[in-house]
Amino acid sequence: MRCEQCGHDVPDGVFCTHCGAHQGTPGLGDPKRRLGHYAAHPGEHVLQPAIFTTLFPHLGHRKLHEFRWVFYGGIVGVFALFFAGLITSALCVSVMLLPILYLLYLYEAQVYKEEPLPVLGLIVIVSIALGVGVTIGTDQLISAEGQFSFAVTGGALATIGVLIPLIQEAVKPLPALALRVRPAFRLETMDGLVLGVAAGLGFGVGESFVRLSKVIVDLPVRTTPSNWIFPLLTTVIFLPLLQGTAAGLVCAALWRFARGRVDVLALLGIALALGGHIAFSLVSQVFVNHGWSQLIILAWEAAVDGVLLIYLRILLHNALLDEDVDLGSASRYCSHCHNTLTAEGFCPSCGMALTAVPHHTRPAPAGAQ
Ligand SMILES: [Zn+2]
Ligand SMILES: [Zn+2]
């Protein structure tokens, strides 16, 4: 069969194994971009704001469910601690939940490739240390009134809402960039994305512990839970998502630049990461100033996270479609269909990008690196 999109002779299939285009569906949108079949998880639309298939792109069906349920179980655990009045423990678990899942994911998908696990361990420790150091440093920028009053205006608002987010976005990618020294992590935009998300989540742990330490020290171990439910949700979901997706976008864009593609897609990714982080911090603070309901603030944070998450998917989807053109035909494992088949870059039956499978299931790269 001849693929109408790339012109290569490919085996029969729903998708072209060479370029990933959807075969024979005129009128269903651009078959080459096939927005209905996200390249890292073809059962989903590209624009679906799913947390796990976006941040954990290497996981197949079954593993994805396991990770999802551990996360939900963790949230239930956080709220169980919380309703038992153990606020300090609930806060600590909520800060660690998503970052620890991400460490398990890096291990599960062997994202570190041939590099030993201590390399990634080091990156995690450096990211957390950066989060602690930068948060303590930038807190000095906020004037005393800004730190202790409820409403933040003027210079302090600009510092909290604009300056600190920009400083954080400049610092967060550093551990991931340090890993670029190793040739194994230089190849694909997806590597940049995953390492960036890991660095962002690590940074978030450091930041949250500095912020919460002031609260935790003052707090008796058992207190009334009434005021904590919304800050807890921000700590367990929305803040880690912001830090992870923003750093993932910046790193994915930088990796794409390094591949020689300085395009609108990647530039817009960096702009959205910076703008999204500013919007998250600045607008939330303005809502607090005006005494708006915590529920509205949460909805705003969720909306910003959703936009960043969807853009991260668009960036990864296009990177996977663009970067797979020269893989060559070999026996490959599709983690979406759980089959081993002869294919090039894409599974001919489901359209999964076969670079987005756990590293240990890949065939040895022929002459790569
Ligand atoms: Zn094709
Ligand atoms: Zn497949």
PDB file of C-alpha atoms and ligand atoms in Angstrom, residues 42 333-339 341 346-352 354, ligand 2:
ATOM      1  CA  PRO A  42      -4.006   6.784  20.473  1.00  0.00           C
ATOM      2  CA  TYR A 333       6.644  -3.613  20.746  1.00  0.00           C
ATOM      3  CA  CYS A 334       3.465  -1.509  20.855  1.00  0.00           C
ATOM      4  CA  SER A 335       2.596  -0.754  24.486  1.00  0.00           C
ATOM      5  CA  HIS A 336      -0.905   0.316  23.456  1.00  0.00           C
ATOM      6  CA  CYS A 337      -1.919  -2.938  21.682  1.00  0.00           C
ATOM      7  CA  HIS A 338       0.523  -5.088  23.711  1.00  0.00           C
ATOM      8  CA  ASN A 339       1.783  -6.686  20.499  1.00  0.00           C
ATOM      9  CA  LEU A 341       5.012  -6.322  15.253  1.00  0.00           C
ATOM     10  CA  PHE A 346       4.235   3.983  14.314  1.00  0.00           C
ATOM     11  CA  CYS A 347       2.010   1.042  15.139  1.00  0.00           C
ATOM     12  CA  PRO A 348       0.016   0.356  11.935  1.00  0.00           C
ATOM     13  CA  SER A 349      -3.105  -0.713  13.819  1.00  0.00           C
ATOM     14  CA  CYS A 350      -3.434   1.922  16.572  1.00  0.00           C
ATOM     15  CA  GLY A 351      -1.075   4.713  15.462  1.00  0.00           C
ATOM     16  CA  MET A 352       0.986   4.733  18.685  1.00  0.00           C
ATOM     17  CA  LEU A 354       6.768   3.592  18.953  1.00  0.00           C
TER      18      LEU A 354
HETATM   19 ZN    ZN B   2      -0.532  -0.444  18.600  1.00  0.00          ZN
END
